[in-house]
Short mmCIF file of C-alpha atoms in Angstrom, two decimals:
data_model
loop_
_atom_site.label_atom_id
_atom_site.label_comp_id
_atom_site.label_asym_id
_atom_site.label_seq_id
_atom_site.Cartn_x
_atom_site.Cartn_y
_atom_site.Cartn_z
CA MET A 16 38.08 -2.14 -101.10
CA THR A 17 37.22 -1.23 -97.53
CA GLU A 18 36.07 2.31 -96.65
CA ILE A 19 37.87 3.36 -93.30
CA SER A 20 35.55 4.89 -90.76
CA GLY A 21 36.72 7.38 -87.72
CA GLY A 22 38.07 5.60 -84.57
CA THR A 23 39.64 6.58 -81.39
CA THR A 24 42.50 5.33 -79.25
CA ARG A 25 41.56 3.14 -76.37
CA GLN A 26 43.61 2.39 -73.22
CA SER A 27 43.85 -0.97 -71.11
CA MET A 28 41.70 1.00 -68.26
CA SER A 29 39.52 3.41 -68.27
CA ALA A 30 40.94 6.68 -66.80
CA GLY A 31 37.72 8.01 -66.02
CA LYS A 32 36.81 5.02 -63.96
CA VAL A 33 40.26 5.42 -62.06
CA ALA A 34 39.58 9.40 -61.74
CA VAL A 35 36.27 8.61 -60.14
CA LEU A 36 37.76 6.35 -57.74
CA VAL A 37 40.65 8.64 -56.88
CA LEU A 38 38.25 11.52 -56.50
CA VAL A 39 36.15 9.78 -53.85
CA LEU A 40 39.04 8.94 -51.76
CA ALA A 41 40.65 12.33 -52.39
CA ALA A 42 37.76 14.13 -51.08
CA LEU A 43 37.25 11.89 -48.16
CA LEU A 44 40.85 12.50 -47.38
CA ALA A 45 40.67 16.30 -47.96
CA ALA A 46 37.81 16.64 -45.31
CA LEU A 47 39.24 14.81 -42.95
CA LEU A 48 42.89 16.81 -43.11
CA PRO A 49 41.72 19.43 -41.08
CA GLU A 50 40.69 17.65 -38.02
CA ALA A 51 43.51 15.03 -38.30
CA GLY A 52 45.26 16.29 -35.48
CA ARG A 53 42.00 15.70 -33.21
CA TRP A 54 41.21 11.97 -34.40
CA SER A 55 39.30 10.25 -31.84
CA PRO A 56 36.26 7.88 -31.83
CA GLY A 57 34.25 10.87 -30.19
CA TRP A 58 35.53 13.30 -32.71
CA TRP A 59 34.60 11.06 -35.32
CA ARG A 60 31.13 10.58 -34.33
CA ALA A 61 31.03 14.67 -33.73
CA TRP A 62 32.65 15.07 -37.78
CA ALA A 63 30.08 12.54 -38.84
CA GLY A 64 27.13 14.55 -37.18
CA SER A 65 28.55 17.89 -38.81
CA TRP A 66 28.87 16.04 -42.21
CA TRP A 67 25.35 15.09 -42.52
CA ALA A 68 24.13 18.55 -41.14
CA GLY A 69 25.81 20.28 -43.71
CA SER A 70 28.45 22.18 -41.88
CA TRP A 71 31.97 21.77 -43.58
CA SER A 72 34.96 23.89 -43.20
CA TRP A 73 36.17 25.96 -46.19
CA SER A 74 39.22 24.17 -46.06
CA GLY A 75 37.82 21.13 -46.62
CA ALA A 76 36.04 22.40 -49.44
CA ALA A 77 39.31 24.00 -50.56
CA GLY A 78 40.83 20.23 -50.27
CA LEU A 79 37.89 18.87 -52.41
CA LEU A 80 38.45 21.12 -55.04
CA LEU A 81 42.19 20.65 -55.15
CA ALA A 82 41.34 16.70 -55.18
CA ALA A 83 38.97 17.24 -58.25
CA LEU A 84 41.64 18.92 -60.15
CA CYS A 85 44.50 16.50 -59.41
CA ALA A 86 42.23 13.14 -59.87
CA PRO A 87 42.89 12.88 -63.45
CA VAL A 88 46.38 13.48 -63.09
CA VAL A 89 46.60 10.91 -60.29
CA ALA A 90 44.77 8.20 -62.39
CA ARG A 91 47.37 8.89 -65.46
CA LEU A 92 49.89 8.59 -63.04
CA TYR A 93 48.64 5.08 -62.08
CA GLN A 94 47.93 3.97 -65.63
CA LEU A 95 51.65 4.77 -66.48
CA LEU A 96 53.14 3.36 -63.33
CA PHE A 97 50.94 0.34 -62.81
CA ARG A 98 48.76 -0.96 -65.90
CA PRO A 99 50.09 -2.47 -68.89
CA LEU A 100 49.99 0.14 -72.01
CA GLU A 101 47.31 -0.46 -74.60
CA LEU A 102 47.49 1.65 -77.33
CA LEU A 103 45.14 0.83 -80.19
CA ARG A 104 44.85 3.06 -83.27
CA SER A 105 41.96 2.75 -86.09
CA PRO A 106 42.95 3.05 -89.79
CA ASP A 107 42.64 6.40 -90.25
CA ASP A 108 44.47 7.72 -86.77
CA VAL A 109 47.87 7.91 -88.09
CA GLY A 110 49.71 8.38 -91.56
CA TYR A 111 47.25 10.71 -93.09
CA ILE A 112 47.40 14.56 -93.53
CA ALA A 113 43.65 15.82 -93.32
CA GLU A 114 43.61 19.35 -94.61
CA ASP A 115 40.68 21.75 -96.35
CA GLY A 116 38.08 20.73 -93.96
CA ARG A 117 38.34 16.93 -94.29
CA SER A 118 38.31 14.28 -91.80
CA LYS A 119 40.93 12.05 -91.38
CA ALA A 120 38.96 9.26 -92.53
CA GLN A 121 38.19 11.00 -95.77
CA ALA A 122 41.68 11.95 -96.42
CA ALA A 123 42.46 8.10 -95.69
CA ASN A 124 39.76 6.90 -98.23
CA GLU A 125 40.76 9.44 -100.75
CA VAL A 126 44.41 8.26 -100.47
CA ARG A 127 43.65 4.69 -100.74
CA ARG A 128 41.11 5.17 -103.98
CA ARG A 129 43.74 7.69 -105.79
CA ARG A 130 47.18 5.99 -104.85
CA LYS A 131 49.31 4.11 -107.62
CA THR A 132 49.81 0.86 -106.07
CA GLY A 133 52.66 -0.46 -108.46
CA GLU A 134 53.32 -4.13 -109.61
CA LEU A 135 52.63 -6.10 -106.46
CA PRO A 136 54.17 -9.31 -105.19
CA PRO A 137 51.27 -12.10 -104.16
CA ILE A 138 49.01 -10.22 -101.68
CA TYR A 139 49.18 -13.35 -98.96
CA PRO A 140 52.61 -14.93 -98.17
CA ASN A 141 52.70 -18.60 -96.98
CA GLY A 142 53.24 -18.65 -93.38
CA TRP A 143 51.87 -17.82 -89.42
CA TYR A 144 49.71 -15.24 -88.50
CA ARG A 145 48.94 -13.89 -85.20
CA VAL A 146 45.13 -13.86 -84.90
CA LEU A 147 44.51 -12.76 -80.99
CA ASP A 148 46.54 -12.34 -77.89
CA SER A 149 45.70 -14.94 -75.40
CA HIS A 150 44.03 -12.66 -72.99
CA LEU A 151 41.64 -11.28 -75.32
CA LEU A 152 39.99 -14.80 -75.47
CA ALA A 153 38.44 -16.15 -72.13
CA ARG A 154 36.90 -19.70 -71.85
CA GLY A 155 33.87 -20.01 -73.54
CA GLU A 156 34.51 -16.56 -75.45
CA VAL A 157 33.74 -15.99 -79.21
CA LYS A 158 35.45 -13.61 -81.36
CA SER A 159 35.06 -12.45 -85.09
CA VAL A 160 38.35 -11.77 -86.83
CA SER A 161 38.89 -10.64 -90.22
CA ILE A 162 42.16 -12.09 -91.92
CA LEU A 163 43.59 -12.73 -95.01
CA GLY A 164 40.47 -11.41 -96.52
CA GLN A 165 38.41 -13.92 -94.78
CA GLN A 166 35.93 -13.69 -91.75
CA VAL A 167 36.99 -16.58 -89.08
CA VAL A 168 35.41 -17.29 -85.72
CA VAL A 169 37.88 -17.40 -82.94
CA PHE A 170 36.45 -19.48 -79.66
CA ARG A 171 37.77 -20.95 -76.35
CA GLY A 172 36.43 -23.98 -75.51
CA GLN A 173 35.30 -24.97 -71.94
CA GLU A 174 38.55 -27.19 -71.77
CA GLY A 175 40.30 -24.11 -72.11
CA ASN A 176 41.72 -24.82 -76.23
CA ALA A 177 41.43 -22.08 -78.33
CA SER A 178 40.11 -22.82 -82.32
CA VAL A 179 39.61 -21.19 -85.09
CA LEU A 180 37.10 -22.04 -88.01
CA ASP A 181 35.59 -20.12 -90.88
CA ALA A 182 33.03 -18.09 -89.62
CA TYR A 183 30.25 -18.81 -92.11
CA CYS A 184 28.00 -21.80 -91.27
CA PRO A 185 28.30 -24.30 -94.42
CA HIS A 186 24.37 -25.07 -93.61
CA LEU A 187 22.92 -21.63 -94.89
CA GLY A 188 25.73 -18.98 -94.22
CA ALA A 189 25.09 -17.64 -90.94
CA ASN A 190 28.08 -16.16 -89.02
CA LEU A 191 29.16 -18.42 -86.13
CA ALA A 192 30.92 -15.45 -84.37
CA VAL A 193 27.68 -13.36 -84.20
CA GLY A 194 25.61 -14.97 -81.88
CA GLY A 195 27.04 -18.46 -81.56
CA ARG A 196 27.89 -19.79 -78.40
CA VAL A 197 30.53 -22.28 -77.03
CA VAL A 198 28.93 -25.73 -76.04
CA GLY A 199 31.84 -27.73 -74.56
CA ASN A 200 34.61 -27.67 -76.93
CA CYS A 201 32.25 -26.82 -80.03
CA ILE A 202 30.89 -23.65 -81.73
CA GLU A 203 27.00 -23.52 -81.87
CA CYS A 204 25.42 -21.89 -84.93
CA PRO A 205 22.90 -19.04 -83.90
CA PHE A 206 20.86 -19.81 -86.95
CA HIS A 207 19.62 -23.90 -86.34
CA GLY A 208 21.74 -25.03 -83.59
CA TRP A 209 24.13 -26.88 -85.48
CA GLN A 210 27.30 -27.67 -83.51
CA PHE A 211 30.83 -27.58 -84.82
CA ARG A 212 33.70 -29.44 -83.33
CA GLY A 213 36.61 -26.72 -82.49
CA ASP A 214 39.31 -29.76 -82.83
CA ASP A 215 38.37 -30.23 -86.61
CA GLY A 216 35.46 -28.39 -87.43
CA LYS A 217 33.28 -31.65 -88.02
CA CYS A 218 29.77 -31.22 -87.33
CA VAL A 219 28.64 -33.18 -84.12
CA LYS A 220 25.19 -32.22 -83.41
CA ILE A 221 22.17 -30.78 -85.74
CA PRO A 222 19.19 -30.68 -83.46
CA TYR A 223 16.27 -31.81 -85.71
CA ALA A 224 18.21 -34.30 -87.72
CA GLU A 225 18.39 -37.95 -87.51
CA LYS A 226 21.66 -38.35 -89.09
CA ILE A 227 24.68 -35.97 -89.56
CA PRO A 228 26.01 -36.17 -93.09
CA ASP A 229 29.92 -37.14 -93.15
CA VAL A 230 30.54 -33.75 -95.31
CA ALA A 231 29.11 -31.57 -92.77
CA LYS A 232 32.11 -29.58 -91.70
CA ALA A 233 33.33 -25.80 -91.11
CA ARG A 234 37.01 -25.27 -92.66
CA HIS A 235 39.13 -25.67 -89.63
CA TRP A 236 42.25 -23.57 -89.57
CA THR A 237 45.59 -25.07 -87.95
CA SER A 238 46.20 -23.01 -84.98
CA ARG A 239 48.86 -22.86 -82.21
CA GLU A 240 48.63 -20.90 -78.81
CA VAL A 241 52.24 -19.92 -77.71
CA ASN A 242 53.81 -16.91 -76.33
CA GLY A 243 50.47 -15.55 -75.24
CA GLN A 244 49.40 -15.30 -78.87
CA ILE A 245 46.98 -17.36 -80.94
CA TYR A 246 48.19 -17.72 -84.32
CA VAL A 247 46.74 -19.44 -87.51
CA TRP A 248 48.90 -21.28 -90.24
CA TYR A 249 48.13 -20.20 -93.98
CA HIS A 250 49.26 -22.04 -97.20
CA CYS A 251 47.76 -21.06 -100.42
CA ASP A 252 47.81 -25.08 -101.39
CA GLY A 253 46.50 -25.84 -97.81
CA THR A 254 49.64 -27.72 -96.98
CA GLU A 255 50.48 -28.65 -93.20
CA PRO A 256 52.82 -25.89 -91.53
CA ASP A 257 56.46 -25.78 -92.98
CA TRP A 258 57.77 -24.79 -89.23
CA PRO A 259 56.78 -24.40 -86.11
CA VAL A 260 56.26 -20.98 -84.00
CA PRO A 261 59.19 -20.79 -81.69
CA GLU A 262 58.64 -20.77 -77.90
CA GLN A 263 59.93 -17.98 -75.87
CA PRO A 264 60.66 -19.93 -72.62
CA GLU A 265 60.88 -16.86 -70.47
CA VAL A 266 57.06 -16.45 -71.20
CA THR A 267 55.80 -19.87 -70.86
CA ARG A 268 57.53 -19.90 -67.46
CA GLY A 269 55.80 -16.62 -66.36
CA GLU A 270 59.00 -14.84 -65.92
CA TRP A 271 58.18 -12.34 -68.55
CA VAL A 272 54.70 -11.14 -67.94
CA TYR A 273 52.41 -8.81 -70.34
CA ARG A 274 53.18 -5.42 -70.13
CA GLY A 275 50.66 -3.92 -72.96
CA ARG A 276 50.47 -3.92 -76.65
CA THR A 277 50.01 -1.14 -79.36
CA GLU A 278 47.96 -2.04 -82.49
CA HIS A 279 48.23 0.06 -86.20
CA PHE A 280 46.75 -0.63 -89.42
CA ILE A 281 49.09 -0.18 -92.36
CA ASN A 282 47.79 0.60 -95.92
CA SER A 283 50.14 -1.03 -98.02
CA HIS A 284 51.50 -4.57 -99.30
CA ILE A 285 52.46 -6.73 -96.39
CA GLN A 286 56.21 -7.04 -97.52
CA GLU A 287 56.90 -3.04 -97.21
CA ILE A 288 56.73 -3.56 -93.60
CA PRO A 289 59.48 -6.28 -92.69
CA GLU A 290 61.66 -4.82 -95.75
CA ASN A 291 62.20 -2.18 -93.34
CA ALA A 292 64.83 -4.28 -91.32
CA ALA A 293 66.96 -4.51 -94.71
CA ASP A 294 66.56 -0.58 -95.37
CA ILE A 295 69.52 0.51 -92.92
CA ALA A 296 69.79 4.15 -94.69
CA HIS A 297 66.11 5.18 -93.65
CA LEU A 298 67.06 5.02 -90.08
CA ALA A 299 69.61 7.72 -90.16
CA HIS A 300 66.86 10.21 -91.92
CA LEU A 301 63.73 8.89 -90.68
CA HIS A 302 64.52 7.83 -87.03
CA THR A 303 67.44 10.16 -85.61
CA PRO A 304 65.17 13.09 -84.83
CA GLY A 305 64.27 12.64 -81.15
CA MET A 306 60.99 11.11 -79.97
CA ILE A 307 59.47 14.38 -78.87
CA SER A 308 59.48 15.74 -82.45
CA GLY A 309 56.55 13.40 -83.01
CA VAL A 310 55.13 11.41 -85.74
CA ASP A 311 53.95 13.81 -88.30
CA LEU A 312 57.08 14.17 -90.71
CA ARG A 313 56.35 17.62 -91.69
CA TYR A 314 57.66 18.66 -88.18
CA THR A 315 60.10 15.98 -86.77
CA ASN A 316 62.81 17.68 -88.43
CA SER A 317 62.45 21.05 -86.45
CA LYS A 318 65.22 22.61 -84.83
CA THR A 319 62.94 23.06 -81.89
CA TRP A 320 63.99 19.40 -81.10
CA GLU A 321 67.65 19.01 -82.52
CA PHE A 322 69.07 18.63 -78.99
CA LEU A 323 67.73 15.31 -78.85
CA ARG A 324 68.85 12.67 -81.37
CA HIS A 325 68.74 8.82 -81.91
CA ASP A 326 71.70 6.85 -83.45
CA TRP A 327 71.58 3.66 -84.79
CA ASN A 328 73.98 1.01 -85.99
CA VAL A 329 72.31 -1.70 -87.65
CA GLN A 330 72.81 -5.07 -89.46
CA TRP A 331 70.62 -7.58 -91.62
CA GLU A 332 71.14 -11.16 -92.15
CA PRO A 333 69.21 -14.25 -93.01
CA GLU A 334 69.66 -17.29 -91.38
CA SER A 335 70.56 -20.53 -93.29
CA GLU A 336 69.07 -23.94 -93.35
CA PRO A 337 67.26 -25.42 -91.49
CA THR A 338 65.74 -22.30 -90.38
CA ARG A 339 66.28 -20.25 -93.74
CA HIS A 340 62.79 -19.00 -93.12
CA CYS A 341 64.36 -17.03 -90.30
CA SER A 342 66.38 -13.47 -90.37
CA ASN A 343 68.12 -11.54 -87.96
CA MET A 344 68.34 -7.53 -87.41
CA TYR A 345 70.89 -6.54 -85.10
CA VAL A 346 70.31 -3.15 -83.67
CA LYS A 347 72.36 -0.93 -81.47
CA HIS A 348 71.21 2.50 -80.40
CA ALA A 349 72.35 5.38 -78.64
CA LEU A 350 70.90 8.80 -77.35
CA THR A 351 72.66 12.09 -77.20
CA VAL A 352 71.08 15.01 -75.57
CA PHE A 353 72.71 18.31 -76.72
CA GLY A 354 75.52 16.33 -77.82
CA LEU A 355 76.45 14.56 -74.91
CA HIS A 356 76.04 10.85 -75.14
CA TRP A 357 74.27 9.26 -72.36
CA PRO A 358 75.47 5.73 -72.22
CA LEU A 359 73.17 4.38 -69.60
CA LEU A 360 70.16 4.52 -72.28
CA ASP A 361 72.17 2.47 -74.84
CA VAL A 362 70.16 -0.26 -76.12
CA SER A 363 71.23 -3.50 -78.01
CA VAL A 364 68.19 -5.30 -79.51
CA VAL A 365 68.05 -8.52 -81.74
CA ALA A 366 64.82 -8.50 -83.84
CA ARG A 367 64.40 -12.21 -85.49
CA GLN A 368 61.78 -12.52 -87.96
CA VAL A 369 60.29 -15.78 -88.43
CA GLY A 370 57.90 -16.48 -91.81
CA PRO A 371 56.53 -13.33 -93.25
CA GLY A 372 54.38 -12.17 -90.19
CA LEU A 373 56.42 -12.62 -86.79
CA VAL A 374 59.05 -10.87 -85.17
CA TYR A 375 60.75 -11.42 -81.82
CA LEU A 376 62.22 -8.03 -80.31
CA LEU A 377 64.68 -9.20 -77.74
CA PHE A 378 65.82 -6.68 -74.97
CA ASN A 379 68.90 -7.31 -72.69
CA HIS A 380 69.60 -4.41 -70.68
CA SER A 381 71.70 -4.17 -67.33
CA PHE A 382 69.51 -1.22 -66.23
CA LEU A 383 66.39 -1.70 -67.90
CA GLY A 384 65.85 -5.60 -67.89
CA ARG A 385 65.03 -8.03 -70.12
CA GLY A 386 61.87 -8.83 -72.44
CA VAL A 387 60.38 -9.41 -75.74
CA MET A 388 58.41 -7.36 -77.95
CA MET A 389 56.48 -9.60 -80.50
CA HIS A 390 55.66 -7.75 -83.49
CA CYS A 391 53.38 -9.40 -85.56
CA VAL A 392 51.79 -8.47 -89.12
CA THR A 393 48.65 -9.92 -90.18
CA PRO A 394 47.06 -9.25 -93.61
CA VAL A 395 43.13 -8.25 -92.92
CA GLU A 396 42.91 -7.62 -96.85
CA PRO A 397 45.41 -7.14 -99.82
CA LEU A 398 46.29 -3.62 -98.79
CA LEU A 399 45.30 -3.53 -95.26
CA GLN A 400 47.82 -4.89 -92.61
CA CYS A 401 46.87 -4.95 -89.06
CA VAL A 402 50.51 -4.65 -87.14
CA THR A 403 50.82 -5.49 -83.26
CA HIS A 404 53.48 -5.18 -80.55
CA THR A 405 52.90 -7.07 -77.63
CA MET A 406 55.29 -6.46 -75.06
CA PHE A 407 56.54 -9.30 -71.87
CA TYR A 408 58.71 -8.09 -69.87
CA GLN A 409 60.68 -9.29 -66.36
CA ALA A 410 57.85 -9.41 -63.65
CA SER A 411 60.20 -7.73 -61.32
CA ILE A 412 60.41 -4.44 -63.27
CA PRO A 413 58.33 -1.70 -62.57
CA PRO A 414 55.65 -1.56 -65.61
CA VAL A 415 56.64 1.92 -66.15
CA ILE A 416 60.16 0.81 -68.02
CA PRO A 417 58.33 -1.45 -70.65
CA ASN A 418 55.57 1.29 -70.88
CA PHE A 419 58.25 3.67 -71.70
CA ILE A 420 59.74 1.33 -74.10
CA LEU A 421 56.54 0.65 -75.77
CA LYS A 422 55.48 4.14 -76.28
CA VAL A 423 58.72 5.25 -78.03
CA GLU A 424 58.58 2.06 -80.23
CA SER A 425 54.93 3.56 -81.21
CA ILE A 426 56.31 6.83 -82.01
CA GLN A 427 59.07 5.63 -84.18
CA PHE A 428 56.80 3.33 -86.03
CA GLU A 429 54.36 5.95 -86.85
CA ARG A 430 56.66 7.88 -88.63
CA ASP A 431 57.19 4.51 -90.86
CA VAL A 432 53.09 4.26 -90.90
CA MET A 433 53.12 7.97 -92.72
CA ILE A 434 55.44 6.30 -95.41
CA TRP A 435 53.89 3.48 -95.58
CA ASN A 436 50.17 4.40 -95.98
CA ASN A 437 51.35 7.04 -98.75
CA LYS A 438 53.82 5.20 -100.86
CA THR A 439 53.69 3.02 -103.88
CA TYR A 440 55.29 -0.34 -104.19
CA VAL A 441 58.48 -0.17 -106.64
CA ALA A 442 59.14 -4.01 -108.25
CA LYS A 443 62.50 -2.60 -109.68
CA PRO A 444 63.89 -0.09 -107.56
CA LEU A 445 66.68 2.49 -108.23
CA LEU A 446 69.29 1.33 -105.77
CA VAL A 447 72.80 2.17 -104.84
CA LYS A 448 75.41 0.00 -103.56
CA GLU A 449 74.70 0.85 -99.71
CA ASP A 450 70.98 -0.35 -100.36
CA SER A 451 72.33 -4.06 -101.54
CA ALA A 452 70.45 -5.27 -97.92
CA ILE A 453 66.91 -4.57 -99.67
CA GLN A 454 67.51 -6.86 -102.58
CA LYS A 455 68.92 -9.51 -100.71
CA HIS A 456 65.65 -8.95 -98.39
CA ARG A 457 63.71 -9.52 -101.45
CA ARG A 458 64.97 -12.82 -102.26
CA TRP A 459 65.03 -14.02 -99.02
CA PHE A 460 61.20 -13.08 -98.67
CA SER A 461 60.36 -14.63 -101.87
CA GLN A 462 60.72 -17.88 -100.33
CA PHE A 463 57.19 -17.06 -98.61
CA TYR A 464 55.36 -17.30 -102.31
CA SER A 465 54.62 -20.46 -104.41
CA LYS A 466 53.20 -20.85 -107.81
CA ASN A 467 49.52 -20.50 -106.85
CA SER A 468 49.59 -17.58 -104.29
CA PRO A 469 47.11 -15.07 -104.87
CA GLN A 470 47.56 -11.94 -106.68
CA LEU A 471 45.83 -8.45 -106.33
CA GLN A 472 42.95 -8.45 -109.07
CA TYR A 473 42.07 -4.72 -110.60
CA LYS A 474 41.58 -3.56 -113.76
CA ARG A 475 44.56 -1.61 -114.94
CA ASP A 476 44.11 2.32 -116.00
CA THR A 477 41.41 2.75 -113.41
CA LEU A 478 40.92 3.41 -109.90
CA ASP A 479 38.74 0.49 -109.44
CA PHE A 480 40.11 -2.48 -107.36
#
């Protein structure tokens, strides 16, 4: 079982760097403002001389102080208005209550050790899973990724194609992602220089050998790069893909551009996460409190924030052949402030799930514009899921709009994270008539398991996984 260490939230652009730049520019402007009315080449030479001589007006010093105070605010506004939002949470950042002097990491590890897991379905459903966003892998770059309980190396060859292989060299086990380098469209092992082709994993060069054995090959993962993301196909029996990853044409054509992403790690079985789409009743209780009430479920229902409420109308339905591996969640959202409905912020979303690990959340709004949020669930290990929301939005819409949508989504999602991180899976839940969609969803999801799908191995009546 993986232990969790503390982490921090990262942003797409260093606010500190932007702040320094803004500070320098603002300081120069502040120094010039007192003399702006007398601008001339001659004055400039006089002012420059006085600068280096150390004579500077008190108003200039006050301006510099003001600029220093305002720079972080300006930098944050710049990020919000012009840069994609990237909110990356570590496994212990969200969903745990750290009390009695414990750190978040200690609280998270204690919950993971002591939690009753329940009678779980197989741990790795068959399907497509996100490995990386395309912009995170430059030409000639190598990345190490943990997925489905295994280590893989992801690299982009000199021709621009992304490839995924098992990380460990079949020669003597060196990790190709740690010190390995791209040579043409191959990955070179850092230990002995063996080179493996990205297309199929076959070894094409052993620097000191006269002949390359026919069996010299690293395991190759079937992968696709579409919608600005890199996916791999997993099937417990090693079969070829049963369905393709649907292309979002607006992303391919560049009409919808990258506007940011969030990343969370969930300590639960993978099925718990998509099952939320069919758990319609939880929306009224968990997600009705306004976004400003935060994510800590101990306080989200505080009367302080009752003036802002979200209203939801949701329906979930599976698709039939030939796309029975897909389902749709239809969401209508309304916002009320002090009991008054704001129609301008009514949003309709169609969330189309494709297989166990990929959801397209399509936005279409007359004022807010159009876009898609790619919701991806990728198992890192049996009870640890990496969940990302990657936003692509109309290029003509200011980034602040998709940034706002992505931020609101992350707040609502982190409320679910607090539930998932602490709950147990109930194989035979006690349901009422209004919960019928949950059982319907479980029957639909079961198609992604097969006879040889791996089960979680642990000793009963102990805490040892």
